[in-house]
XYZ file of C-alpha atoms in Angstrom:
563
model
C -15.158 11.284 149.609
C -18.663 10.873 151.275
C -18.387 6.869 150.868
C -14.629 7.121 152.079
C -15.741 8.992 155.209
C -18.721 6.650 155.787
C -15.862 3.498 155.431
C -13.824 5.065 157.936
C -17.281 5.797 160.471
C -18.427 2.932 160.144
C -14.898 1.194 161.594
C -14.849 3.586 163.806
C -18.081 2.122 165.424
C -17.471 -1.354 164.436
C -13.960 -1.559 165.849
C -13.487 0.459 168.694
C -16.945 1.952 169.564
C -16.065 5.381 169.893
C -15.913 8.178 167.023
C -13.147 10.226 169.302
C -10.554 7.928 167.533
C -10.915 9.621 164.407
C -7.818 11.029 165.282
C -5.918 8.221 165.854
C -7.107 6.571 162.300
C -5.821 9.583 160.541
C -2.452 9.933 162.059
C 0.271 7.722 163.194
C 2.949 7.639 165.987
C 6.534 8.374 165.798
C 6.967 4.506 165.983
C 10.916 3.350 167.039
C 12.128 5.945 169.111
C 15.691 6.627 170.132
C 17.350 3.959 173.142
C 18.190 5.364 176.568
C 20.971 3.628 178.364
C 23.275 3.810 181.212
C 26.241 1.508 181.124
C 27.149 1.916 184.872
C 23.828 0.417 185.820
C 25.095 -2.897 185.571
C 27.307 -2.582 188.367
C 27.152 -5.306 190.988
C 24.389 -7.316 189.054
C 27.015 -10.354 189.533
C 25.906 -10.123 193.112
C 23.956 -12.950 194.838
C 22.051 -10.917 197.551
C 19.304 -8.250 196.098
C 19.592 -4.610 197.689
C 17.971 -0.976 197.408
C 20.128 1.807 195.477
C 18.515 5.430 196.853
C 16.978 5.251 193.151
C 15.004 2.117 194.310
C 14.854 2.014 198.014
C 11.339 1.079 198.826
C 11.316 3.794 201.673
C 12.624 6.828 199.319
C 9.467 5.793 197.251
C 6.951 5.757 199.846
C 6.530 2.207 200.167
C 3.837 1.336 202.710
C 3.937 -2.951 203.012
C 1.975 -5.263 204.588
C 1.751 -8.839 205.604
C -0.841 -11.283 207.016
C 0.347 -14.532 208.362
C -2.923 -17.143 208.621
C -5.622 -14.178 208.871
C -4.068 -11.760 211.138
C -2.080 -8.681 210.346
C 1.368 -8.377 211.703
C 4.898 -6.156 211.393
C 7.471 -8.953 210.430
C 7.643 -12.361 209.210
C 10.039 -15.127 208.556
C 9.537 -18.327 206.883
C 9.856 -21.242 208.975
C 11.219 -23.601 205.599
C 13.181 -21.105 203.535
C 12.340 -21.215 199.791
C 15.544 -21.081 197.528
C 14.923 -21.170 193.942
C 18.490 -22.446 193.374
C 19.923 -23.187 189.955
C 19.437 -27.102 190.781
C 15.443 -26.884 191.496
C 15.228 -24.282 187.960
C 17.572 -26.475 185.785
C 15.040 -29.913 187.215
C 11.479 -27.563 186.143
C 13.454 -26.521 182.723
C 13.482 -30.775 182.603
C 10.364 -31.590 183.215
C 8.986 -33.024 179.536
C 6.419 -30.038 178.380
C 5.575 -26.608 178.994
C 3.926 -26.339 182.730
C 3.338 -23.035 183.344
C 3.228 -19.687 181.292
C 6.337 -19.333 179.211
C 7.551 -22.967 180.345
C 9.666 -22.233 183.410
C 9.800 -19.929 186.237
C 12.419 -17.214 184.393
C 9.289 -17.086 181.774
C 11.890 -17.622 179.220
C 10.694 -20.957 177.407
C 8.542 -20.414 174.697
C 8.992 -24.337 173.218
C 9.864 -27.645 174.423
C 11.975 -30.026 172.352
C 13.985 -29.897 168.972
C 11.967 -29.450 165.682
C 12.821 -31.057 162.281
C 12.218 -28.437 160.302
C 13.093 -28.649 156.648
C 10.338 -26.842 154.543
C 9.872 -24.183 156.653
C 5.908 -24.086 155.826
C 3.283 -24.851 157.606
C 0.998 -28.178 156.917
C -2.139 -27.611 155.811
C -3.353 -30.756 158.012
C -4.533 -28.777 161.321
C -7.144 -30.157 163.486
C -9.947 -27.673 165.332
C -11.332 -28.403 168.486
C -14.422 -26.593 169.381
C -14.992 -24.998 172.986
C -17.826 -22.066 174.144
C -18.382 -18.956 175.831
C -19.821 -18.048 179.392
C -21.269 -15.083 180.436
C -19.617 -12.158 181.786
C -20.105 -10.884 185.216
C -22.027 -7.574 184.004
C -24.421 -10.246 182.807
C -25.286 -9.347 179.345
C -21.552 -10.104 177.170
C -19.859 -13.148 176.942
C -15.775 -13.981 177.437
C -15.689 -16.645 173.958
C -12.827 -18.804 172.928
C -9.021 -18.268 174.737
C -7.584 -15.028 175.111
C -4.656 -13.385 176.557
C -2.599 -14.690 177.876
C -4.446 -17.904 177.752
C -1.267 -20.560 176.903
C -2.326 -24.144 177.097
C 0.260 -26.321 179.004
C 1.302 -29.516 177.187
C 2.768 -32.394 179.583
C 4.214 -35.838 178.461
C 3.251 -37.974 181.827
C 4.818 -41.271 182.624
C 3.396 -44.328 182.263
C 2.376 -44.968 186.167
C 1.092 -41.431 186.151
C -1.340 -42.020 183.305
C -2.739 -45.281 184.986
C -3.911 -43.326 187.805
C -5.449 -40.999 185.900
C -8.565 -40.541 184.410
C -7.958 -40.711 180.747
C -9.879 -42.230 177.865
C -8.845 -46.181 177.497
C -7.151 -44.932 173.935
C -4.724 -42.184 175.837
C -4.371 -44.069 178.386
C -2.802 -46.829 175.948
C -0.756 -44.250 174.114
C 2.429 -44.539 174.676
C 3.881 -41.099 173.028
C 1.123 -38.949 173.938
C 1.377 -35.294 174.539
C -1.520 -34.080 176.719
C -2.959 -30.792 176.094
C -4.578 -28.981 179.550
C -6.320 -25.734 178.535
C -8.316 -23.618 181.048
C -10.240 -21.441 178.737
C -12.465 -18.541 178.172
C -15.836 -20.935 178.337
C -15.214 -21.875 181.808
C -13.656 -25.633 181.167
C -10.507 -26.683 181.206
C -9.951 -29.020 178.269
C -8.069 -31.963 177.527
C -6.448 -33.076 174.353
C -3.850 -35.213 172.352
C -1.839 -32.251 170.970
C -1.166 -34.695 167.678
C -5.134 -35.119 166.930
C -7.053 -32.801 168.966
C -9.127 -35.470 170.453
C -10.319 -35.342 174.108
C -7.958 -37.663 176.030
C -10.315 -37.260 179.518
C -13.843 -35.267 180.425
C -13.279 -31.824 180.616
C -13.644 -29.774 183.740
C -16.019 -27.045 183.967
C -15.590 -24.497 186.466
C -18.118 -22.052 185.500
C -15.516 -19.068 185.946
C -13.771 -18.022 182.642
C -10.176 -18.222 182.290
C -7.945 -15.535 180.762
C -4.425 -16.273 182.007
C -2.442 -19.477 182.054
C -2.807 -22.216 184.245
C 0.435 -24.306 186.142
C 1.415 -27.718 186.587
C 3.224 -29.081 189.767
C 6.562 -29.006 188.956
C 7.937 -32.668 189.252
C 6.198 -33.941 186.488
C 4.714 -36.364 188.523
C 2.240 -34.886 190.879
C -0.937 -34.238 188.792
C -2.055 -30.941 190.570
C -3.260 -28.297 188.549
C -3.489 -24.751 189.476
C -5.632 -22.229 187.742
C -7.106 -18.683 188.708
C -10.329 -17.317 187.100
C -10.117 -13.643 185.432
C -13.656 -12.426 185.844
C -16.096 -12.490 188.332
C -19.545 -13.981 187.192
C -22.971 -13.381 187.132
C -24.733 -15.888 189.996
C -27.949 -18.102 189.495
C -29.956 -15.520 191.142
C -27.424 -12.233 189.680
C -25.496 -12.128 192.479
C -21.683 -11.257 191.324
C -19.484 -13.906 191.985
C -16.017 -13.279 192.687
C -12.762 -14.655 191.078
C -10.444 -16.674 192.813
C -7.883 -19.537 191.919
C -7.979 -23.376 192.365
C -6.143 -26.152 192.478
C -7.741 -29.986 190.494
C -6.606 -33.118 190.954
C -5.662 -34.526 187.879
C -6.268 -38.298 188.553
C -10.220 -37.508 188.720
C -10.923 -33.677 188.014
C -11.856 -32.640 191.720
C -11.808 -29.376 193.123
C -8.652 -30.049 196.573
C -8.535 -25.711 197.079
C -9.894 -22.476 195.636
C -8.851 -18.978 197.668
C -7.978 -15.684 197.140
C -11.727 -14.750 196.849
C -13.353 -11.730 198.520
C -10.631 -10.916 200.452
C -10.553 -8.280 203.253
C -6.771 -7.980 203.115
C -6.844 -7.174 199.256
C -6.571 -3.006 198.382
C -8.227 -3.241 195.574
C -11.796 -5.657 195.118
C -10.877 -6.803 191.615
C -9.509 -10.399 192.773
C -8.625 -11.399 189.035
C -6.134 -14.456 188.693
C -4.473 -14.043 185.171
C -0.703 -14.575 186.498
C 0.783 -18.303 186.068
C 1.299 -19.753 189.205
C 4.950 -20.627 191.125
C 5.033 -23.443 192.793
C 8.653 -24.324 194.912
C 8.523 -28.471 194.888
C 11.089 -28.559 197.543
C 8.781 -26.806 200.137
C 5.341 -27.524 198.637
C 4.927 -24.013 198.423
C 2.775 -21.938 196.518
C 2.796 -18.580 194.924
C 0.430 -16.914 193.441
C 0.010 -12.969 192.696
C -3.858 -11.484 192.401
C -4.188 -8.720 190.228
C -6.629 -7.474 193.810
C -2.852 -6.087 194.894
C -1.502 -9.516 197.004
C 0.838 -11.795 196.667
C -0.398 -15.283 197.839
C 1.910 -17.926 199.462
C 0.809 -21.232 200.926
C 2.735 -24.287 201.886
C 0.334 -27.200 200.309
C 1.000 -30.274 202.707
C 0.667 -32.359 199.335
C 0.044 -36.190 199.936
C 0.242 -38.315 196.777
C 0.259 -42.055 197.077
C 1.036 -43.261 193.673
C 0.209 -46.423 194.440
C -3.024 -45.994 195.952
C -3.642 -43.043 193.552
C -5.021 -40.697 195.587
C -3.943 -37.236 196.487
C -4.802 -34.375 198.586
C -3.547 -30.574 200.091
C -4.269 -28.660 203.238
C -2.724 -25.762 203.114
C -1.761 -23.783 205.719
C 1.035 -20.916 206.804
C -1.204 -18.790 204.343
C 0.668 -15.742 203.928
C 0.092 -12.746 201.827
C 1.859 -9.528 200.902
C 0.609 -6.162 199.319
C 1.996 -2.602 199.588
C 1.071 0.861 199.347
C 2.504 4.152 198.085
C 0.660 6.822 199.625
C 1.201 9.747 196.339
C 0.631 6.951 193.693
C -2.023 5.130 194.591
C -4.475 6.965 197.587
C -6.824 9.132 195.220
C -7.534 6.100 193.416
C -6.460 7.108 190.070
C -4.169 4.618 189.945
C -4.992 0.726 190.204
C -2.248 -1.714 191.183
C -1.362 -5.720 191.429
C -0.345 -8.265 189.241
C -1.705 -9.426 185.811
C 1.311 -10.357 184.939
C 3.527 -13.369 185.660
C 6.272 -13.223 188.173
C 9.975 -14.995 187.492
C 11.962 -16.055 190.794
C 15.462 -16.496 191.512
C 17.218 -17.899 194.953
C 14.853 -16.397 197.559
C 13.649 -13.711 195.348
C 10.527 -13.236 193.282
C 10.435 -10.203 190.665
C 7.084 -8.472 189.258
C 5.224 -6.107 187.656
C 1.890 -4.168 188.583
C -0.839 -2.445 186.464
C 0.567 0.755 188.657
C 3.810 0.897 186.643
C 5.648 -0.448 189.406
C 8.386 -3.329 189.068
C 9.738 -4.874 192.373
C 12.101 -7.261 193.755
C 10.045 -9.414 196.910
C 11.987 -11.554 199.601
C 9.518 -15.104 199.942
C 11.699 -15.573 203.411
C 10.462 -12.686 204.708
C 7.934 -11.058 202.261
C 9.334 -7.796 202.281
C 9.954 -5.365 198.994
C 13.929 -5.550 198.499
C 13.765 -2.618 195.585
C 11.240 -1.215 193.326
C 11.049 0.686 190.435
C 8.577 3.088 188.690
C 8.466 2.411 185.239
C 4.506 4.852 184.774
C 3.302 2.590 182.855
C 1.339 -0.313 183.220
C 2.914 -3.913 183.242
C 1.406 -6.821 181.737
C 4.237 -7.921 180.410
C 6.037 -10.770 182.371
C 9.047 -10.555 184.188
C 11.605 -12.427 182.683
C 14.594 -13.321 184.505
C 18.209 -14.222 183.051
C 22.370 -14.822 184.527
C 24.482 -13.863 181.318
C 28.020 -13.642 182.289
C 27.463 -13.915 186.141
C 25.459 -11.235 185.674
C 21.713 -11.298 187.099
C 19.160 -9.128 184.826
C 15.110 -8.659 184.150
C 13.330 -8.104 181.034
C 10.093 -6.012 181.449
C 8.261 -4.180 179.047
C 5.147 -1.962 179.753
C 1.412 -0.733 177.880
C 0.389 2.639 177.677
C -2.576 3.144 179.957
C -5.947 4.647 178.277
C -6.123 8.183 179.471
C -2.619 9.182 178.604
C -3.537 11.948 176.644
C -6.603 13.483 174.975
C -5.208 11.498 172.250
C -3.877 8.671 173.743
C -1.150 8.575 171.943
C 2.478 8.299 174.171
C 5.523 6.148 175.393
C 5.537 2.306 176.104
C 8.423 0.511 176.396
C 11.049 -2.068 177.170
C 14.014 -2.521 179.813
C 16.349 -4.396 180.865
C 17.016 -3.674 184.896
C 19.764 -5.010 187.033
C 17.883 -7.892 188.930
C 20.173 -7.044 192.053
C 19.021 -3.616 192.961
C 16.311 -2.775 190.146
C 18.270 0.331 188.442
C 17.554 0.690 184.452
C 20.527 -0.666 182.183
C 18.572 0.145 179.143
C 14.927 1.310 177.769
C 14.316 1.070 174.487
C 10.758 3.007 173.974
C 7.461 3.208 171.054
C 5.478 5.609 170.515
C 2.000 3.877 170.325
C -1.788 4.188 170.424
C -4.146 3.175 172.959
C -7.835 2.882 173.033
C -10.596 1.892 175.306
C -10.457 -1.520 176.390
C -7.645 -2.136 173.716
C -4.181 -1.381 174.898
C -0.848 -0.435 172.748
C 2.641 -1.405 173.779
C 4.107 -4.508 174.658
C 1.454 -7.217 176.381
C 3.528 -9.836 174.883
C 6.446 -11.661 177.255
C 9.485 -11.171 175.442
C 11.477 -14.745 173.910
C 15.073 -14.517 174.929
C 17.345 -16.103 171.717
C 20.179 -19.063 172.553
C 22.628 -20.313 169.589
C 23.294 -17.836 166.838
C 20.688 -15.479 168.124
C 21.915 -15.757 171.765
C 22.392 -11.459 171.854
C 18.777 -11.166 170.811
C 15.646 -10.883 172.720
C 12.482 -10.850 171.070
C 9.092 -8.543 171.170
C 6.349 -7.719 169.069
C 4.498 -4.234 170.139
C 1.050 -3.793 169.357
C -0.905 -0.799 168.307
C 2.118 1.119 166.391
C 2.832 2.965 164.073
C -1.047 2.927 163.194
C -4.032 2.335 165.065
C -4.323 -1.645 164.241
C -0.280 -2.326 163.518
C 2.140 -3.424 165.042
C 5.956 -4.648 164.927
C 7.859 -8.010 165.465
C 11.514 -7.287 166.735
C 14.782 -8.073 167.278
C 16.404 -6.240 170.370
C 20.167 -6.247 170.872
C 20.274 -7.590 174.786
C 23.318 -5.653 175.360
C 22.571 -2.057 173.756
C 19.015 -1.943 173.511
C 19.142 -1.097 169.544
C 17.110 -2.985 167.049
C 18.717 -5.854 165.220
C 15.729 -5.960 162.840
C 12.044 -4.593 162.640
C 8.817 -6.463 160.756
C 6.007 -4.643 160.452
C 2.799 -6.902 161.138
C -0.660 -6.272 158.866
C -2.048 -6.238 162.473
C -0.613 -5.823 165.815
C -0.118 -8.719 168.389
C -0.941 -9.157 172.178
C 0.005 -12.879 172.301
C 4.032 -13.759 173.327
C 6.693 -14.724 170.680
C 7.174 -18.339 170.743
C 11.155 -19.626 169.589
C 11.507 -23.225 168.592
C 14.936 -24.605 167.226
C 15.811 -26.842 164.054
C 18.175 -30.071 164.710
C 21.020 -27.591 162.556
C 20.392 -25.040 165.744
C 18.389 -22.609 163.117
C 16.130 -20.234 164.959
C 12.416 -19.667 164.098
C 9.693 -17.259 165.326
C 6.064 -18.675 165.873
C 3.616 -15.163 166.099
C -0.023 -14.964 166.397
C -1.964 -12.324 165.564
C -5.021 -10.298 166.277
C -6.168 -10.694 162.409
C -5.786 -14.581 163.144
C -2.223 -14.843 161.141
C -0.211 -17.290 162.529
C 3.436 -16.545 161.041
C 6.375 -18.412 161.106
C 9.879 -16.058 160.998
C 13.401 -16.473 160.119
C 14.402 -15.388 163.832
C 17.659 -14.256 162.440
C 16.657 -11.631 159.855
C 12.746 -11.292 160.636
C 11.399 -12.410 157.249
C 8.201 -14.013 157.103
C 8.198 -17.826 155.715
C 5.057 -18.738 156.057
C 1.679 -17.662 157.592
C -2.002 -19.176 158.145
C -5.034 -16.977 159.045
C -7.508 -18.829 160.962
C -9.745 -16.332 160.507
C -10.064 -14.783 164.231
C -7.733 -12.857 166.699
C -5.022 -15.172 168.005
C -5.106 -13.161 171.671
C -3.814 -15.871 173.539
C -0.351 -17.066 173.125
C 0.744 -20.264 171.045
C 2.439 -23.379 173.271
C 4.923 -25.494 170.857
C 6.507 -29.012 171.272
C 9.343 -29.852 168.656
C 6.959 -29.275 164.967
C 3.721 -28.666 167.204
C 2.112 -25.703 167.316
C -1.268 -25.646 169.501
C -3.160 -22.021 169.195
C -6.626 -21.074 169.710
C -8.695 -17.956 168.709
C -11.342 -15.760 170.517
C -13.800 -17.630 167.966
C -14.269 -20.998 170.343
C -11.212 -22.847 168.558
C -8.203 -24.886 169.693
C -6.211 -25.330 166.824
C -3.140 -27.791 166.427
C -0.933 -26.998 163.343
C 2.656 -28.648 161.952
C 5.571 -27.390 160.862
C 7.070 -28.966 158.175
């Protein structure tokens, strides 16, 4: 008994630091609770213009908003170019040949590019590893090592004039079927591989600012910008703190064209982390990006790329950016808002979540808050957006924040919300734990199914029933009601990824903290295969037909096959 207790002690220290979660070892959560729906909800979600229900009126919820158009504050504003995310411009970013931005498109609901020929289900053992590093963090004594969440690497397939301009490695260059990997990372580089060998295809570029979230490509598949927003401050050559913000590279030579969003008087909240994927709308050169410091960043680029003389540049300018207030939530400071999340857009609209619970609907034309709902809990889950039927919905899920209880032991969960006016169609909650620095719920972006498992949507929740498991599972899109639960050996923080056999068979790809990368029957849940790579798999897998590229928190890239 003495040895048993000294076991469980010692994990106690070793894993989470803090003997208080005795508790939480010794007793687990109610796990799958009951669904709570309301039919009527969907009402009007075949509408095309967004509005406020008195459940989600902005005003009714003490919605204080503000906007500043190129540096000074004012009441009102109107876009001089409207932006319209129109089926068109999504259906020609679903085209473009890789993934470009977190989740591959701007509903966040691509997890995989291309067809796989899948036959033995199994992984090859023939992976490659790619060694990166770590970089100090900005209290100056740890260190951010590796990729973590959400930490996706893009993979593009560039055209053959594109390439020549570029700075690649004679050998890529002369490639003709190669697959470029671009991974910002943990280390403060962005790296560049061949996603079949895990070779460099081009010098990396180091930043010196780590990387958490995932980075975005322009959206043509022809412009090499890349756009990428650091997640920590750092610690300065003389200590000074230096303060995130997000950049945009050329990708013909590496150079710095922009960085912003850094120690900004505007922001509520000085935390100016940049772990949200950037938006970018090609037909107005626009970009958006959301700072977890409370705003909402647009900028229209005034992008000049001569492919001939290969040389490209931005100046951007009508810089305008959006944040908001609610006076009872957020004023005594318990409460800590903006976006780690990624936002999904649809016609004029973008829809997010904050770390303050709240989930919103944002006009670009005239950034103003349309709706917004409080779902308590915090959301670093993304938004993802979906027309079923002529019917516009959202998919958000939320993490139990640390403090819930003395416990910390409570409700996350996951909706579905009319994307016209924000009202809840159905929640389907967990009971999970939480622990400091370590949170329980659902920080995976949910995979919705197509072909045979088109009434599916797909989650894994971490930190449930016990302290380090978690589940894998199928949700019914229309009810709410699990189709099927798998219980993981550990519990998972990076996204489901979905890939498709030529027969239109559905598999799961699912990395997790233990460093098990599974692959799942997504019809029935069972487990095929799995690898363990022998560190947590935080950040989320991208995949390209039998390509699987991963990395761990222990300085790894890892490209694996499915066979």
């Amino acid at each position: 008994m003495i040895l048993i207790l000294m076991f469980i002690g010692f994990k106690l220290l070793v894993k989470v630091g803090n003997p208080k979660y005795f508790y939480n070892y010794l007793h687990s959560t109610a796990g799958s609770l009951k669904v709570v729906a309301n039919k009527d909800a969907v009402k009007e979600a075949d509408l095309s213009t967004a509005f406020a229900t008195e459940n989600t009126d902005p005003q009714l919820h003490g919605v204080k908003q503000f906007i500043e158009v190129n540096g000074k504050q004012v009441d009102s504003y109107e876009r001089s170019e409207k932006i319209n995310f129109s089926e068109e411009t999504l259906r020609a970013v679903n085209s473009v040949p890789g993934l470009i931005t977190f989740r591959g498109n701007y509903s966040r609901s691509g997890s995989s590019y291309g067809i796989a020929d899948i036959s033995a289900e199994k992984f090859a053992t023939n992976t490659w590893t790619f060694g990166t590093g770590k970089i100090l963090k900005s209290n100056g004594v740890d260190y951010w090592s590796g990729n973590g969440w959400t930490g996706q690497p893009l993979l593009m397939s560039w055209d053959i004039e594109t390439k020549q301009n570029m700075n690649l490695f004679d050998e890529a260059k002369a490639k003709p079927d190669l697959v470029e990997v671009i991974y910002p990372g943990m280390d403060g580089s962005v790296h560049f591989l061949d996603m079949a060998t895990g070779k460099e295809t081009r010098p990396a570029i180091y930043v010196g600012m780590t990387f958490k979230g995932t980075a975005s490509l322009y959206p043509d598949g022809k412009t090499p910008l890349l756009f990428c927003g650091s997640g920590d401050a750092q610690t300065g050559p003389f200590g000074e703190n230096v303060s995130q913000r997000f950049y945009v590279y050329s990708l013909l030579d590496g150079k710095l064209l922009y960085e912003g969003g850094y120690d900004d008087k505007f922001a509520p909240r000085i935390w100016h982390a940049y772990d949200s994927s950037p938006i970018i709308d090609p037909v107005t050169d626009t970009l958006i990006y959301p700072g977890e410091n409370g705003i909402i960043y647009t900028m229209k680029l005034n992008t000049e790329y001569d492919r001939q003389a290969g040389t490209i540049s931005v100046s951007p300018s009508e810089i305008v950016k959006f944040t908001f207030d609610i006076e009872e939530k957020y004023s005594d400071g318990g409460v800590l808002w903006g976006s780690e999340c990624s936002a999904s857009v649809w016609n004029g609209y973008l829809f997010i979540g904050d770390n303050g619970g709240s989930v919103y609907c944002l006009d670009l034309n005239t950034m103003s808050m349309v709706w917004i709902n409080d779902l308590a809990e915090d959301i670093n889950s993304s938004v993802i957006f979906e027309t079923d039927g002529g019917n516009h919905y959202i998919y958000v899920a939320t993490t139990l924040k640390y403090g819930y209880n003395n416990h910390n032991m409570g409700e996350a969960a996951i909706y579905k919300l009319n994307a016209m006016n924000g009202e809840i169609i159905w929640k389907k909650p967990y009971e999970v734990h939480t622990v400091k620095g370590y949170a329980g719920g659902v920080l995976s972006t949910g995979a919705p199914g197509s072909g045979i498992v088109s009434d599916y949507i797909f989650y894994s929740v971490s930190k449930t029933p016990d302290l380090e498991s978690g589940y894998l599972t199928a949700l019914n899109k229309y009810t709410g009601e699990e189709v099927w639960r798998t219980d993981l050996d550990m519990y998972s923080w990076s996204s489901t990824g979905l890939i498709y056999s030529e027969a239109g068979k559905p598999y799961i790809i699912q990395g997790c903290q233990n460093g098990d990368l599974l692959l799942v029957n997504a019809v029935d849940g069972k487990v095929l295969d799995k690898l363990n790579f022998g560190s947590g798999i935080e950040a989320t897998p991208a995949i390209y037909g039998n390509r699987v590229v991963l990395a761990t928190r222990s300085e790894k890239i890892i490209g694996v096959e499915i066979k």
